[in-house]
Tab-separated table of C-alpha atoms in Angstrom:
chain	number	residue	atom	x	y	z
A	28	MET	CA	-40.829	-139.610	110.275
A	29	GLU	CA	-43.941	-139.261	108.149
A	30	VAL	CA	-45.645	-142.019	106.198
A	31	SER	CA	-48.026	-141.633	103.251
A	32	TRP	CA	-50.278	-144.168	101.524
A	33	MET	CA	-51.060	-143.850	97.816
A	34	ARG	CA	-53.319	-145.846	95.495
A	35	LYS	CA	-51.178	-146.424	92.394
A	36	ARG	CA	-53.896	-146.903	89.751
A	37	ASP	CA	-54.920	-143.256	89.947
A	38	LEU	CA	-51.977	-141.871	91.985
A	39	HIS	CA	-54.426	-140.751	94.673
A	40	ILE	CA	-52.792	-139.893	97.993
A	41	LEU	CA	-55.013	-141.572	100.577
A	42	THR	CA	-53.172	-140.536	103.740
A	43	SER	CA	-50.232	-138.458	104.853
A	44	GLY	CA	-49.138	-138.719	108.436
A	45	ILE	CA	-52.291	-139.180	110.505
A	46	HIS	CA	-54.497	-137.296	108.034
A	47	THR	CA	-56.795	-138.921	105.465
A	48	TYR	CA	-57.145	-137.236	102.059
A	49	THR	CA	-59.976	-139.136	100.444
A	50	GLY	CA	-63.721	-138.621	100.608
A	51	ASP	CA	-64.157	-142.390	100.812
A	52	ALA	CA	-64.773	-143.024	104.525
A	53	ARG	CA	-63.860	-146.699	104.125
A	54	PHE	CA	-60.182	-145.668	104.154
A	55	SER	CA	-58.446	-144.591	107.348
A	56	VAL	CA	-54.984	-144.500	108.872
A	57	ARG	CA	-53.933	-145.449	112.374
A	58	HIS	CA	-50.644	-144.472	114.009
A	59	PRO	CA	-50.523	-144.897	117.789
A	60	GLU	CA	-48.441	-142.190	119.437
A	61	HIS	CA	-44.811	-143.181	120.094
A	62	SER	CA	-45.084	-146.310	117.942
A	63	ASP	CA	-43.647	-147.306	114.595
A	64	ASP	CA	-47.014	-148.678	113.379
A	65	TRP	CA	-48.595	-147.126	110.269
A	66	ASP	CA	-51.821	-148.925	109.433
A	67	LEU	CA	-53.971	-148.314	106.371
A	68	ARG	CA	-57.459	-149.694	106.963
A	69	ILE	CA	-59.993	-150.460	104.249
A	70	GLU	CA	-63.502	-151.374	105.387
A	71	TYR	CA	-66.186	-152.938	103.217
A	72	VAL	CA	-63.569	-153.822	100.609
A	73	GLN	CA	-64.862	-153.832	97.031
A	74	LYS	CA	-63.576	-155.506	93.907
A	75	ARG	CA	-62.487	-152.128	92.536
A	76	ASP	CA	-60.217	-151.660	95.587
A	77	GLY	CA	-57.877	-154.312	94.238
A	78	GLY	CA	-54.513	-153.184	92.951
A	79	VAL	CA	-51.229	-151.753	94.128
A	80	TYR	CA	-50.978	-149.506	97.172
A	81	GLU	CA	-47.716	-147.780	97.926
A	82	CYS	CA	-46.478	-146.722	101.313
A	83	GLN	CA	-43.917	-143.913	101.201
A	84	VAL	CA	-41.701	-143.318	104.215
A	85	ASN	CA	-40.209	-139.842	104.421
A	86	THR	CA	-36.636	-140.791	105.309
A	87	GLU	CA	-33.324	-140.079	103.664
A	88	PRO	CA	-33.058	-141.935	101.388
A	89	LYS	CA	-36.788	-142.219	100.736
A	90	ILE	CA	-38.375	-145.636	101.141
A	91	ASN	CA	-41.283	-146.922	99.041
A	92	LEU	CA	-43.057	-150.216	99.694
A	93	ALA	CA	-45.713	-151.627	97.385
A	94	ILE	CA	-48.504	-153.877	98.629
A	95	ILE	CA	-50.720	-155.699	96.149
A	96	LEU	CA	-54.328	-156.181	97.231
A	97	ASN	CA	-56.176	-158.922	95.345
A	98	VAL	CA	-59.948	-158.961	95.803
A	99	ASP	CA	-61.093	-162.236	94.308
A	100	GLY	CA	-64.623	-162.583	95.633
A	101	LYS	CA	-63.739	-164.777	98.595
A	102	TYR	CA	-64.820	-163.751	102.063
A	103	HIS	CA	-61.943	-162.003	103.840
A	104	PHE	CA	-61.750	-162.061	107.605
A	105	ASN	CA	-59.685	-159.181	108.959
A	106	THR	CA	-56.807	-159.748	106.568
A	107	CYS	CA	-53.558	-158.039	107.499
A	108	ILE	CA	-50.628	-157.529	105.151
A	109	GLU	CA	-47.497	-156.466	107.025
A	110	LYS	CA	-44.040	-155.303	106.002
A	111	ARG	CA	-41.198	-153.922	108.089
A	112	THR	CA	-38.681	-151.325	106.989
A	113	LEU	CA	-36.198	-149.031	108.679
A	114	GLY	CA	-38.023	-147.593	111.683
A	115	ALA	CA	-41.538	-148.302	110.428
A	116	LYS	CA	-43.973	-151.194	110.551
A	117	ILE	CA	-46.317	-150.899	107.575
A	118	ARG	CA	-49.650	-152.737	107.664
A	119	MET	CA	-52.763	-152.776	105.539
A	120	PHE	CA	-55.960	-154.064	107.169
A	121	ILE	CA	-58.894	-155.236	105.086
A	122	SER	CA	-62.193	-155.670	106.905
A	123	ASP	CA	-64.155	-158.900	106.933
A	124	ARG	CA	-67.035	-157.227	105.122
A	125	ILE	CA	-67.109	-157.221	101.329
A	126	ASN	CA	-69.502	-155.303	99.098
A	127	TYR	CA	-69.773	-156.074	95.366
């Protein structure tokens, strides 16, 4: 199974499998070997990072899960948004550091 993360506002593919496809080093993916965890991490979250992120699971039939990230100016402390689907645990981690 392969999982991809996409930022919907500009349709930018951020990760596919364990590879990151953005020049923005604040974004990374974590998938421990032999686990069903697929974690998108965003460090130093910024107001412009808010919006819809979509996780796509390469199964048959394909599975898409949308996660809405709201950045409202409050101090976040290691926020984790988690969803479970067939054979995959999808999580988005937002660091406790915010830059505006």
